[in-house]
Amino acid sequence: MSELKPQTGMLEGQVAFITGGGSGINLGIAKNMAAAGAKIAICGRTFEKLEKAAEEIREHGVDVFPVAADVRDLEAMEKAFVETKATLGTVSIVVAGAAGNFMSKVEDLSYNGFKTVVDIDLIGSFNTAKAAHEQLKETKGSIIFISAGQSLDGYSHQAHVCAAKAGIDKLMKTLAIEWGPQGIRSNSIIPGPIDGTEGMKRLSSPETLPMLIQSVPARRLGSVNDIGQAAVFLSSNLAGYITGAVLPVCGGQTLGGSGLFNFAADQFHKPAK
Ligand code: HXC
């Protein structure tokens, strides 16, 4: 965090509730929002992990509330939002970021394996939005869903994630339409490959990493701060007229439906002098 130049005050007076906030991209978002002045509730399954993450965020001198709940459990999420309001104030920013992932071809994927990821990612996002709604209506706040490139296209070994993330983006757009008149904005971020995250560990190996970086037009992995900064922007007044949008923060990687063609083109095409 020391290299981060916070947009001090951009989210002053806001209360942010972030699911999956105990690690990775979502913890990065929490830190960036804290640096911008928001009070932070981080929600996840394991209280000890949340408490450790909360200590890191407190460095910014903001109030942090770690609250344990499983996004698959609507009642638990409703309770978490009630407790957050009592502790920090009414929530005005929600980040639905909790996700699960593993690599598996459909033929090796059990019913329960497919359902588990859909339950965490898609049903979990629905539960988060439902539980947040009353407070977002009160604050005329905004919700950000953490989607993925898998929402846009088919990805090998990722049918469960593709189905869940595509569903999330359609949920996001429907909420933009239904909740727009209530003053609530709804958007998604599509992170590219982000350095040091659980997702990167699960979807790549040291051997395949150079190839993966080659598929990113920006030719680097993203950082959790790249995503955190975008989330601060999307939840700030600077984005006051943006709703129903899917924002790729991916160094251009989601343009990569033709990634192998682009890679091969660099190898064979010799421009005329
Ligand atoms: C095949 C698997 C599997 C694997 C689990 N399952 N891992 N199937 N290959 N590698 C199956 C199990 O066999 C079981 O089905 C079912 O999934 C549920 O498994 P559980 O372990 O009981 O579930 P649970 O404890 O709820 O754990 C959920 C989880 C786990 C998703 C499986 O990995 C998890 O908690 N992950 C959270 C952290 C995480 O994944 N972070 C990365 C997010 S990255 P059966 O039939 O045996 O009962 C991300 C990025 C997306 O989302 C895009 C990036 C570009």
Short mmCIF file of C-alpha atoms and ligand atoms in Angstrom, two decimals:
data_model
loop_
_atom_site.label_atom_id
_atom_site.label_comp_id
_atom_site.label_asym_id
_atom_site.label_seq_id
_atom_site.Cartn_x
_atom_site.Cartn_y
_atom_site.Cartn_z
CA MET A 1 0.00 0.00 0.00
CA SER A 2 2.88 2.39 0.57
CA GLU A 3 3.28 3.03 -3.18
CA LEU A 4 -0.39 3.96 -3.49
CA LYS A 5 -1.28 7.62 -3.91
CA PRO A 6 -4.78 7.74 -2.39
CA GLN A 7 -7.45 10.04 -3.75
CA THR A 8 -7.85 11.45 -0.26
CA GLY A 9 -11.41 12.41 0.51
CA MET A 10 -13.05 11.05 -2.65
CA LEU A 11 -15.18 8.66 -0.58
CA GLU A 12 -15.29 10.69 2.64
CA GLY A 13 -18.48 9.98 4.60
CA GLN A 14 -19.21 6.75 2.71
CA VAL A 15 -19.62 3.28 4.21
CA ALA A 16 -18.42 0.44 1.97
CA PHE A 17 -19.41 -3.23 2.42
CA ILE A 18 -17.11 -5.63 0.56
CA THR A 19 -17.72 -9.39 0.26
CA GLY A 20 -14.65 -11.61 -0.06
CA GLY A 21 -12.84 -8.66 1.52
CA GLY A 22 -10.38 -10.76 3.52
CA SER A 23 -7.89 -11.24 0.71
CA GLY A 24 -6.84 -10.64 -2.88
CA ILE A 25 -8.62 -8.25 -5.22
CA ASN A 26 -11.39 -7.49 -2.73
CA LEU A 27 -8.95 -6.63 0.05
CA GLY A 28 -7.16 -4.38 -2.47
CA ILE A 29 -10.47 -2.65 -3.17
CA ALA A 30 -11.08 -2.28 0.57
CA LYS A 31 -7.67 -0.65 1.08
CA ASN A 32 -8.14 1.76 -1.83
CA MET A 33 -11.60 2.74 -0.57
CA ALA A 34 -10.17 3.22 2.92
CA ALA A 35 -7.40 5.40 1.48
CA ALA A 36 -10.11 7.47 -0.20
CA GLY A 37 -11.83 8.04 3.16
CA ALA A 38 -14.61 5.42 3.31
CA LYS A 39 -15.42 3.39 6.42
CA ILE A 40 -15.04 -0.29 5.57
CA ALA A 41 -16.95 -3.48 6.37
CA ILE A 42 -15.23 -6.60 5.07
CA CYS A 43 -17.30 -9.77 4.87
CA GLY A 44 -16.09 -13.35 4.43
CA ARG A 45 -16.49 -16.84 5.81
CA THR A 46 -13.59 -16.86 8.30
CA PHE A 47 -13.49 -14.27 11.07
CA GLU A 48 -9.77 -14.76 11.87
CA LYS A 49 -8.82 -14.03 8.23
CA LEU A 50 -11.04 -10.92 8.22
CA GLU A 51 -9.57 -9.64 11.49
CA LYS A 52 -6.03 -9.94 10.09
CA ALA A 53 -7.06 -8.04 6.95
CA ALA A 54 -8.84 -5.41 9.07
CA GLU A 55 -5.57 -4.72 10.90
CA GLU A 56 -3.90 -3.91 7.55
CA ILE A 57 -6.71 -1.52 6.58
CA ARG A 58 -6.65 0.25 9.95
CA GLU A 59 -3.23 1.63 8.93
CA HIS A 60 -5.23 4.21 6.98
CA GLY A 61 -6.83 5.45 10.17
CA VAL A 62 -10.35 4.54 9.10
CA ASP A 63 -13.02 2.51 10.91
CA VAL A 64 -13.07 -1.13 9.84
CA PHE A 65 -15.69 -3.75 10.72
CA PRO A 66 -14.89 -7.40 9.98
CA VAL A 67 -18.15 -9.35 9.73
CA ALA A 68 -18.28 -13.11 9.14
CA ALA A 69 -21.05 -14.43 6.88
CA ASP A 70 -21.34 -16.85 3.97
CA VAL A 71 -22.74 -15.12 0.86
CA ARG A 72 -24.70 -18.32 0.12
CA ASP A 73 -26.83 -17.67 3.23
CA LEU A 74 -29.29 -14.79 2.68
CA GLU A 75 -30.28 -14.56 6.35
CA ALA A 76 -26.63 -14.33 7.41
CA MET A 77 -26.05 -11.57 4.84
CA GLU A 78 -29.10 -9.62 6.07
CA LYS A 79 -27.74 -9.86 9.61
CA ALA A 80 -24.29 -8.69 8.45
CA PHE A 81 -25.79 -5.58 6.82
CA VAL A 82 -27.85 -4.78 9.95
CA GLU A 83 -24.73 -5.10 12.13
CA THR A 84 -22.70 -2.95 9.72
CA LYS A 85 -25.29 -0.17 9.86
CA ALA A 86 -25.26 -0.28 13.67
CA THR A 87 -21.45 -0.19 13.77
CA LEU A 88 -20.38 2.11 10.92
CA GLY A 89 -23.53 3.79 9.61
CA THR A 90 -25.74 3.19 6.57
CA VAL A 91 -24.00 1.42 3.70
CA SER A 92 -23.60 3.48 0.51
CA ILE A 93 -21.12 1.34 -1.44
CA VAL A 94 -21.36 -2.43 -1.95
CA VAL A 95 -18.80 -4.63 -3.66
CA ALA A 96 -20.03 -8.16 -4.43
CA GLY A 97 -16.66 -9.81 -4.83
CA ALA A 98 -16.79 -13.21 -3.10
CA ALA A 99 -15.99 -15.96 -5.59
CA GLY A 100 -14.79 -19.53 -5.88
CA ASN A 101 -12.89 -21.14 -8.72
CA PHE A 102 -11.04 -24.25 -9.83
CA MET A 103 -10.11 -25.66 -13.21
CA SER A 104 -12.21 -28.57 -14.47
CA LYS A 105 -13.50 -29.75 -17.83
CA VAL A 106 -17.26 -30.30 -17.89
CA GLU A 107 -16.84 -34.07 -18.24
CA ASP A 108 -14.95 -34.13 -14.91
CA LEU A 109 -17.19 -31.60 -13.16
CA SER A 110 -19.82 -32.98 -10.76
CA TYR A 111 -23.26 -31.48 -10.33
CA ASN A 112 -22.14 -30.28 -6.92
CA GLY A 113 -18.89 -28.75 -8.28
CA PHE A 114 -20.83 -26.71 -10.86
CA LYS A 115 -23.48 -25.73 -8.29
CA THR A 116 -20.91 -24.73 -5.67
CA VAL A 117 -19.38 -22.03 -7.90
CA VAL A 118 -22.79 -20.85 -9.11
CA ASP A 119 -23.93 -20.69 -5.47
CA ILE A 120 -20.92 -18.66 -4.29
CA ASP A 121 -20.59 -16.34 -7.29
CA LEU A 122 -24.09 -15.85 -8.68
CA ILE A 123 -26.45 -16.68 -5.80
CA GLY A 124 -23.97 -14.99 -3.44
CA SER A 125 -24.10 -11.79 -5.54
CA PHE A 126 -27.91 -11.94 -5.59
CA ASN A 127 -28.04 -12.41 -1.80
CA THR A 128 -25.60 -9.51 -1.29
CA ALA A 129 -27.67 -7.19 -3.48
CA LYS A 130 -30.93 -8.24 -1.79
CA ALA A 131 -29.52 -7.74 1.70
CA ALA A 132 -28.01 -4.35 0.73
CA HIS A 133 -31.04 -2.93 -1.04
CA GLU A 134 -32.79 -1.03 1.78
CA GLN A 135 -29.58 0.72 2.84
CA LEU A 136 -28.54 1.54 -0.75
CA LYS A 137 -32.00 3.03 -1.34
CA GLU A 138 -31.56 5.20 1.74
CA THR A 139 -28.10 6.45 0.70
CA LYS A 140 -28.70 6.45 -3.08
CA GLY A 141 -25.55 4.38 -3.22
CA SER A 142 -23.96 2.05 -5.72
CA ILE A 143 -23.13 -1.64 -6.11
CA ILE A 144 -20.16 -3.06 -7.99
CA PHE A 145 -20.04 -6.73 -9.01
CA ILE A 146 -16.68 -8.40 -9.60
CA SER A 147 -17.18 -10.22 -12.86
CA ALA A 148 -14.56 -11.87 -15.09
CA GLY A 149 -13.60 -12.29 -18.73
CA GLN A 150 -15.44 -15.61 -18.40
CA SER A 151 -18.68 -13.60 -18.54
CA LEU A 152 -17.96 -12.53 -22.11
CA ASP A 153 -17.02 -15.79 -23.78
CA GLY A 154 -16.48 -19.52 -23.33
CA TYR A 155 -13.26 -20.46 -21.49
CA SER A 156 -11.85 -23.98 -21.38
CA HIS A 157 -12.08 -25.66 -17.92
CA GLN A 158 -14.28 -22.77 -16.70
CA ALA A 159 -17.90 -23.68 -17.62
CA HIS A 160 -19.03 -23.22 -14.00
CA VAL A 161 -17.35 -19.79 -13.77
CA CYS A 162 -18.52 -18.70 -17.25
CA ALA A 163 -22.13 -19.52 -16.35
CA ALA A 164 -21.92 -17.79 -12.96
CA LYS A 165 -20.15 -14.62 -14.15
CA ALA A 166 -22.43 -14.20 -17.20
CA GLY A 167 -25.36 -14.44 -14.80
CA ILE A 168 -23.80 -11.81 -12.55
CA ASP A 169 -23.49 -9.32 -15.40
CA LYS A 170 -27.12 -9.83 -16.42
CA LEU A 171 -28.18 -9.41 -12.78
CA MET A 172 -26.09 -6.22 -12.63
CA LYS A 173 -27.77 -4.78 -15.75
CA THR A 174 -31.25 -5.66 -14.51
CA LEU A 175 -30.55 -3.95 -11.19
CA ALA A 176 -29.32 -0.85 -13.05
CA ILE A 177 -32.74 -0.70 -14.73
CA GLU A 178 -34.87 -1.62 -11.69
CA TRP A 179 -32.94 0.40 -9.09
CA GLY A 180 -31.89 3.36 -11.25
CA PRO A 181 -35.12 5.24 -10.48
CA GLN A 182 -34.30 4.77 -6.76
CA GLY A 183 -30.96 6.55 -7.26
CA ILE A 184 -28.88 3.35 -7.03
CA ARG A 185 -26.14 2.67 -9.60
CA SER A 186 -25.08 -0.87 -10.54
CA ASN A 187 -21.90 -1.77 -12.45
CA SER A 188 -19.38 -4.59 -12.96
CA ILE A 189 -15.60 -4.70 -13.11
CA ILE A 190 -13.84 -7.39 -15.12
CA PRO A 191 -10.36 -7.83 -13.66
CA GLY A 192 -7.63 -9.24 -15.88
CA PRO A 193 -4.94 -11.54 -14.46
CA ILE A 194 -4.02 -9.93 -11.14
CA ASP A 195 -0.64 -10.59 -9.55
CA GLY A 196 -0.50 -12.43 -6.22
CA THR A 197 -4.15 -13.48 -6.06
CA GLU A 198 -5.81 -16.82 -5.32
CA GLY A 199 -7.37 -16.72 -8.79
CA MET A 200 -3.93 -16.51 -10.44
CA LYS A 201 -2.72 -19.45 -8.34
CA ARG A 202 -5.68 -21.51 -9.47
CA LEU A 203 -5.65 -20.52 -13.16
CA SER A 204 -1.95 -20.43 -14.02
CA SER A 205 1.41 -21.98 -13.14
CA PRO A 206 4.98 -20.62 -13.21
CA GLU A 207 5.41 -22.48 -16.53
CA THR A 208 2.35 -20.93 -18.21
CA LEU A 209 2.73 -17.43 -16.74
CA PRO A 210 4.97 -15.98 -19.52
CA MET A 211 2.44 -17.17 -22.13
CA LEU A 212 -0.39 -15.61 -20.16
CA ILE A 213 1.42 -12.26 -19.94
CA GLN A 214 2.03 -12.46 -23.70
CA SER A 215 -1.76 -12.62 -24.18
CA VAL A 216 -2.21 -9.27 -22.37
CA PRO A 217 -1.78 -6.27 -24.71
CA ALA A 218 -0.36 -4.24 -21.78
CA ARG A 219 2.23 -7.07 -21.36
CA ARG A 220 2.01 -7.18 -17.59
CA LEU A 221 -0.12 -8.65 -14.84
CA GLY A 222 -2.49 -6.26 -13.14
CA SER A 223 -2.12 -5.28 -9.49
CA VAL A 224 -4.81 -5.26 -6.82
CA ASN A 225 -4.40 -1.47 -6.83
CA ASP A 226 -5.34 -1.35 -10.54
CA ILE A 227 -8.70 -2.85 -9.60
CA GLY A 228 -8.99 -0.88 -6.34
CA GLN A 229 -8.53 2.46 -8.13
CA ALA A 230 -11.20 1.56 -10.70
CA ALA A 231 -13.58 0.57 -7.90
CA VAL A 232 -12.98 3.90 -6.12
CA PHE A 233 -13.75 5.74 -9.36
CA LEU A 234 -16.91 3.71 -10.09
CA SER A 235 -18.30 4.29 -6.60
CA SER A 236 -17.44 8.01 -6.53
CA ASN A 237 -19.35 11.02 -7.81
CA LEU A 238 -17.00 11.08 -10.82
CA ALA A 239 -19.00 8.10 -12.09
CA GLY A 240 -22.39 9.58 -11.11
CA TYR A 241 -23.98 8.92 -14.53
CA ILE A 242 -22.43 5.48 -15.08
CA THR A 243 -24.79 2.57 -14.45
CA GLY A 244 -25.32 -0.79 -16.15
CA ALA A 245 -21.71 -0.76 -17.34
CA VAL A 246 -19.17 -3.58 -17.52
CA LEU A 247 -15.72 -2.06 -17.07
CA PRO A 248 -12.79 -4.30 -18.09
CA VAL A 249 -9.67 -3.46 -16.04
CA CYS A 250 -7.54 -6.05 -17.74
CA GLY A 251 -4.73 -4.46 -19.76
CA GLY A 252 -6.78 -5.34 -22.85
CA GLN A 253 -6.74 -9.07 -22.12
CA THR A 254 -10.46 -9.53 -22.73
CA LEU A 255 -9.87 -8.43 -26.33
CA GLY A 256 -8.06 -11.76 -26.53
CA GLY A 257 -10.71 -13.90 -28.23
CA SER A 258 -8.19 -13.69 -31.07
CA GLY A 259 -5.20 -13.80 -28.70
CA LEU A 260 -3.46 -16.71 -30.39
CA PHE A 261 -3.92 -15.08 -33.81
CA ASN A 262 -2.40 -11.86 -32.48
CA PHE A 263 0.52 -13.77 -30.97
CA ALA A 264 1.12 -15.69 -34.22
CA ALA A 265 0.77 -12.51 -36.31
CA ASP A 266 3.66 -10.93 -34.42
CA GLN A 267 5.77 -13.98 -35.26
CA PHE A 268 5.10 -14.33 -38.98
CA HIS A 269 4.30 -10.88 -40.33
CA LYS A 270 7.33 -8.93 -41.47
CA PRO A 271 6.25 -5.41 -42.41
CA ALA A 272 7.54 -4.05 -45.75
CA LYS A 273 10.51 -1.74 -45.13
C1 HXC B 1 -13.27 -30.53 -9.60
C2 HXC B 1 -13.91 -29.72 -7.53
C3 HXC B 1 -12.64 -29.10 -7.36
C4 HXC B 1 -11.68 -29.27 -8.39
C5 HXC B 1 -13.87 -28.67 -5.62
N1 HXC B 1 -14.62 -29.42 -6.44
N2 HXC B 1 -12.66 -28.45 -6.14
N3 HXC B 1 -14.23 -30.41 -8.64
N4 HXC B 1 -12.04 -29.96 -9.49
N5 HXC B 1 -10.47 -28.74 -8.29
C6 HXC B 1 -15.96 -29.93 -6.18
C7 HXC B 1 -15.95 -30.87 -5.00
O1 HXC B 1 -15.52 -32.17 -5.40
C8 HXC B 1 -17.42 -30.86 -4.57
O2 HXC B 1 -18.23 -31.65 -5.42
C9 HXC B 1 -17.80 -29.41 -4.85
O3 HXC B 1 -16.86 -28.89 -5.77
C10 HXC B 1 -17.77 -28.57 -3.58
O4 HXC B 1 -16.48 -28.64 -3.02
P1 HXC B 1 -16.20 -28.17 -1.50
O5 HXC B 1 -14.74 -28.19 -1.29
O6 HXC B 1 -17.04 -28.98 -0.58
O7 HXC B 1 -16.83 -26.71 -1.49
P2 HXC B 1 -16.50 -25.46 -0.60
O8 HXC B 1 -15.81 -25.90 0.69
O9 HXC B 1 -17.74 -24.68 -0.48
O10 HXC B 1 -15.40 -24.67 -1.42
C11 HXC B 1 -15.74 -23.96 -2.55
C12 HXC B 1 -14.60 -24.00 -3.59
C13 HXC B 1 -13.27 -23.66 -2.92
C14 HXC B 1 -14.94 -23.06 -4.74
C15 HXC B 1 -14.53 -25.44 -4.14
O11 HXC B 1 -12.21 -23.80 -3.85
C16 HXC B 1 -13.27 -22.29 -2.32
O12 HXC B 1 -13.77 -22.11 -1.21
N6 HXC B 1 -12.72 -21.27 -2.98
C17 HXC B 1 -12.74 -19.90 -2.48
C18 HXC B 1 -11.53 -19.15 -2.90
C19 HXC B 1 -11.35 -19.09 -4.39
O13 HXC B 1 -11.63 -20.04 -5.11
N7 HXC B 1 -10.82 -17.97 -4.85
C20 HXC B 1 -10.50 -17.83 -6.25
C21 HXC B 1 -11.50 -17.02 -6.91
S1 HXC B 1 -10.80 -16.54 -8.42
P3 HXC B 1 -18.64 -33.19 -5.01
O14 HXC B 1 -19.44 -33.65 -6.18
O15 HXC B 1 -17.38 -33.93 -4.81
O16 HXC B 1 -19.47 -33.06 -3.74
C22 HXC B 1 -11.97 -16.06 -9.40
C23 HXC B 1 -11.44 -15.43 -10.62
C24 HXC B 1 -12.29 -15.69 -11.81
O17 HXC B 1 -13.10 -16.21 -9.15
C25 HXC B 1 -11.69 -15.20 -13.08
C26 HXC B 1 -10.24 -14.82 -13.06
C27 HXC B 1 -9.70 -14.31 -14.40
#
